[in-house]
mmCIF file of C-alpha atoms in Angstrom:
data_model
loop_
_atom_site.group_PDB
_atom_site.id
_atom_site.type_symbol
_atom_site.label_atom_id
_atom_site.label_comp_id
_atom_site.label_asym_id
_atom_site.label_seq_id
_atom_site.Cartn_x
_atom_site.Cartn_y
_atom_site.Cartn_z
ATOM 1 C CA MET F 1 -14.436 30.332 66.031
ATOM 2 C CA ASN F 2 -12.456 27.517 67.623
ATOM 3 C CA ASN F 3 -9.022 27.241 66.037
ATOM 4 C CA VAL F 4 -7.823 24.382 68.263
ATOM 5 C CA ASP F 5 -8.539 21.823 65.538
ATOM 6 C CA SER F 6 -6.454 23.758 63.008
ATOM 7 C CA ARG F 7 -3.340 23.869 65.171
ATOM 8 C CA PRO F 8 -0.379 21.858 63.902
ATOM 9 C CA SER F 9 0.515 18.609 65.633
ATOM 10 C CA TRP F 10 3.647 18.702 67.794
ATOM 11 C CA ASP F 11 5.611 16.968 65.051
ATOM 12 C CA GLU F 12 4.384 19.476 62.442
ATOM 13 C CA TYR F 13 5.218 22.352 64.785
ATOM 14 C CA PHE F 14 8.824 21.292 65.383
ATOM 15 C CA MET F 15 9.408 20.180 61.788
ATOM 16 C CA GLU F 16 8.371 23.625 60.566
ATOM 17 C CA MET F 17 10.774 25.250 63.041
ATOM 18 C CA LEU F 18 13.622 23.237 61.489
ATOM 19 C CA GLU F 19 13.278 25.331 58.354
ATOM 20 C CA VAL F 20 14.354 28.400 60.339
ATOM 21 C CA VAL F 21 17.077 26.615 62.338
ATOM 22 C CA LYS F 22 18.791 25.286 59.208
ATOM 23 C CA THR F 23 19.099 28.794 57.749
ATOM 24 C CA ARG F 24 21.995 29.378 60.182
ATOM 25 C CA SER F 25 24.031 26.609 58.497
ATOM 26 C CA THR F 26 27.380 27.646 57.042
ATOM 27 C CA CYS F 27 27.873 24.465 54.981
ATOM 28 C CA ILE F 28 27.965 25.024 51.229
ATOM 29 C CA ARG F 29 26.743 21.525 50.354
ATOM 30 C CA ARG F 30 23.830 20.800 52.697
ATOM 31 C CA HIS F 31 21.860 22.887 55.211
ATOM 32 C CA VAL F 32 20.803 20.769 58.176
ATOM 33 C CA GLY F 33 18.961 21.740 61.334
ATOM 34 C CA ALA F 34 18.211 19.840 64.535
ATOM 35 C CA ILE F 35 15.911 20.552 67.475
ATOM 36 C CA ILE F 36 16.016 18.546 70.699
ATOM 37 C CA VAL F 37 12.684 18.478 72.518
ATOM 38 C CA LYS F 38 11.641 17.156 75.902
ATOM 39 C CA ASP F 39 8.023 17.237 77.084
ATOM 40 C CA HIS F 40 7.081 19.405 74.066
ATOM 41 C CA LYS F 41 9.674 22.026 75.050
ATOM 42 C CA ILE F 42 12.733 22.917 73.007
ATOM 43 C CA ILE F 43 15.857 22.309 75.050
ATOM 44 C CA SER F 44 18.440 22.793 72.296
ATOM 45 C CA THR F 45 18.932 23.529 68.622
ATOM 46 C CA GLY F 46 21.821 23.020 66.241
ATOM 47 C CA TYR F 47 22.805 23.470 62.631
ATOM 48 C CA ASN F 48 25.785 22.256 60.635
ATOM 49 C CA GLY F 49 28.794 24.492 60.282
ATOM 50 C CA ALA F 50 32.432 25.053 61.134
ATOM 51 C CA PRO F 51 33.431 24.974 64.823
ATOM 52 C CA LYS F 52 33.480 28.238 66.779
ATOM 53 C CA GLY F 53 36.148 30.654 65.673
ATOM 54 C CA LEU F 54 37.067 28.771 62.511
ATOM 55 C CA ALA F 55 36.489 29.943 58.953
ATOM 56 C CA HIS F 56 33.099 29.061 57.539
ATOM 57 C CA CYS F 57 32.772 26.528 54.769
ATOM 58 C CA THR F 58 33.483 27.981 51.328
ATOM 59 C CA LYS F 59 34.441 26.521 47.989
ATOM 60 C CA ASP F 60 38.056 27.120 49.058
ATOM 61 C CA THR F 61 37.816 25.599 52.565
ATOM 62 C CA CYS F 62 35.547 22.614 51.821
ATOM 63 C CA VAL F 63 37.677 19.459 51.857
ATOM 64 C CA ARG F 64 34.736 17.380 50.660
ATOM 65 C CA LEU F 65 34.333 19.559 47.580
ATOM 66 C CA LYS F 66 38.089 19.640 46.931
ATOM 67 C CA TYR F 67 38.361 15.832 46.896
ATOM 68 C CA ASN F 68 34.890 15.175 45.444
ATOM 69 C CA ILE F 69 33.782 13.120 48.469
ATOM 70 C CA LYS F 70 30.275 11.734 48.080
ATOM 71 C CA SER F 71 27.550 12.383 50.606
ATOM 72 C CA GLY F 72 27.424 9.611 53.211
ATOM 73 C CA GLU F 73 31.140 8.793 52.916
ATOM 74 C CA ARG F 74 34.267 9.787 54.885
ATOM 75 C CA HIS F 75 32.423 11.822 57.534
ATOM 76 C CA GLU F 76 35.688 12.687 59.246
ATOM 77 C CA LEU F 77 36.772 14.710 56.215
ATOM 78 C CA CYS F 78 34.496 17.650 56.812
ATOM 79 C CA ARG F 79 35.077 21.088 58.283
ATOM 80 C CA ALA F 80 31.569 21.244 59.714
ATOM 81 C CA THR F 81 30.168 19.892 62.944
ATOM 82 C CA HIS F 82 26.827 18.239 62.212
ATOM 83 C CA ALA F 83 23.535 19.747 63.382
ATOM 84 C CA GLU F 84 22.795 16.867 65.776
ATOM 85 C CA GLN F 85 26.274 17.141 67.287
ATOM 86 C CA ASN F 86 25.880 20.902 67.759
ATOM 87 C CA ALA F 87 22.465 20.426 69.397
ATOM 88 C CA ILE F 88 23.902 17.891 71.872
ATOM 89 C CA ILE F 89 26.934 20.113 72.549
ATOM 90 C CA SER F 90 24.735 23.173 73.036
ATOM 91 C CA ALA F 91 22.608 21.364 75.616
ATOM 92 C CA ALA F 92 25.744 20.082 77.385
ATOM 93 C CA THR F 93 27.304 23.554 77.622
ATOM 94 C CA MET F 94 24.107 24.776 79.274
ATOM 95 C CA GLY F 95 24.044 21.809 81.661
ATOM 96 C CA VAL F 96 20.847 20.355 80.191
ATOM 97 C CA SER F 97 20.409 16.600 79.836
ATOM 98 C CA VAL F 98 19.010 15.320 76.563
ATOM 99 C CA GLU F 99 18.371 11.841 77.957
ATOM 100 C CA GLY F 100 14.855 10.689 77.084
ATOM 101 C CA ALA F 101 14.344 13.515 74.592
ATOM 102 C CA ASP F 102 13.196 13.549 70.971
ATOM 103 C CA ILE F 103 15.248 15.059 68.168
ATOM 104 C CA TYR F 104 13.816 16.573 65.003
ATOM 105 C CA ILE F 105 16.259 16.693 62.091
ATOM 106 C CA THR F 106 16.015 17.863 58.502
ATOM 107 C CA ASP F 107 17.857 14.690 57.361
ATOM 108 C CA SER F 108 18.334 11.224 58.823
ATOM 109 C CA PRO F 109 21.514 11.063 60.919
ATOM 110 C CA CYS F 110 24.882 9.796 59.718
ATOM 111 C CA ILE F 111 26.622 6.960 61.564
ATOM 112 C CA LEU F 112 28.692 9.352 63.717
ATOM 113 C CA CYS F 113 25.620 11.293 64.826
ATOM 114 C CA SER F 114 23.643 8.096 65.373
ATOM 115 C CA LYS F 115 26.257 6.826 67.806
ATOM 116 C CA MET F 116 26.183 10.159 69.649
ATOM 117 C CA LEU F 117 22.374 10.159 69.776
ATOM 118 C CA ILE F 118 22.372 6.610 71.159
ATOM 119 C CA ASN F 119 24.894 7.482 73.874
ATOM 120 C CA ALA F 120 23.126 10.749 74.707
ATOM 121 C CA GLY F 121 19.929 8.813 75.461
ATOM 122 C CA ILE F 122 17.731 10.221 72.682
ATOM 123 C CA LYS F 123 14.577 8.088 72.528
ATOM 124 C CA ARG F 124 12.910 9.227 69.294
ATOM 125 C CA ILE F 125 14.246 10.627 66.001
ATOM 126 C CA ILE F 126 11.949 12.357 63.544
ATOM 127 C CA TYR F 127 13.492 13.403 60.229
ATOM 128 C CA LYS F 128 12.400 14.728 56.820
ATOM 129 C CA GLY F 129 14.966 13.842 54.187
ATOM 130 C CA SER F 130 17.087 10.746 53.864
ATOM 131 C CA TYR F 131 20.861 10.784 54.209
ATOM 132 C CA PRO F 132 22.707 7.961 52.413
ATOM 133 C CA ASP F 133 23.886 5.986 55.452
ATOM 134 C CA GLU F 134 22.012 2.710 55.969
ATOM 135 C CA PHE F 135 24.350 1.479 58.720
ATOM 136 C CA SER F 136 23.277 4.367 60.955
ATOM 137 C CA LEU F 137 19.644 3.271 60.764
ATOM 138 C CA GLU F 138 20.662 -0.310 61.580
ATOM 139 C CA LEU F 139 22.433 0.838 64.757
ATOM 140 C CA LEU F 140 19.510 3.036 65.813
ATOM 141 C CA ASN F 141 17.143 0.095 65.330
ATOM 142 C CA GLU F 142 19.438 -2.181 67.338
ATOM 143 C CA ALA F 143 19.524 0.444 70.117
ATOM 144 C CA GLY F 144 15.724 0.490 70.247
ATOM 145 C CA ILE F 145 15.407 4.132 69.254
ATOM 146 C CA GLU F 146 12.181 4.989 67.486
ATOM 147 C CA VAL F 147 13.044 6.444 64.081
ATOM 148 C CA ILE F 148 10.276 8.157 62.096
ATOM 149 C CA LYS F 149 10.492 9.518 58.567
ATOM 150 C CA TYR F 150 8.208 12.525 58.699
ATOM 151 C CA ASP F 151 5.481 12.443 56.070
ATOM 152 C CA THR F 152 5.204 15.931 54.617
ATOM 153 C CA GLU F 153 2.083 14.921 52.692
ATOM 154 C CA GLY F 154 -0.118 14.249 55.633
#
């Protein structure tokens, strides 16, 4: 029996891996994972959570929860580093360029991550869920980055 036809597409393959990556998240509000891929090879992963050595997010340490900050607003008031940021940082600490790579993300990027992805040279963004930040998508479009909302139905 030839199982080649039943293999997942590359996008399906990496999107399914995101489900495992995001389980490492320490955020209490949203679990996000990111995988940076070049030539169908994973070069970095990241998930959202507090910086190294700092206390994880809890109901007592979450500034966003304390001040009832809505999703998509006041990104600077967050204990966590975003998944995309951690994936870029992880690649940088290993001396690996992400220029020309694709990034798979559980949610569309916020404006801060979009600016980082543009400057890092990411060429294609594939995401599942939408994050409430329309300006980020405008900047990505202006930068000529291909942005794809992954269709889980097909």
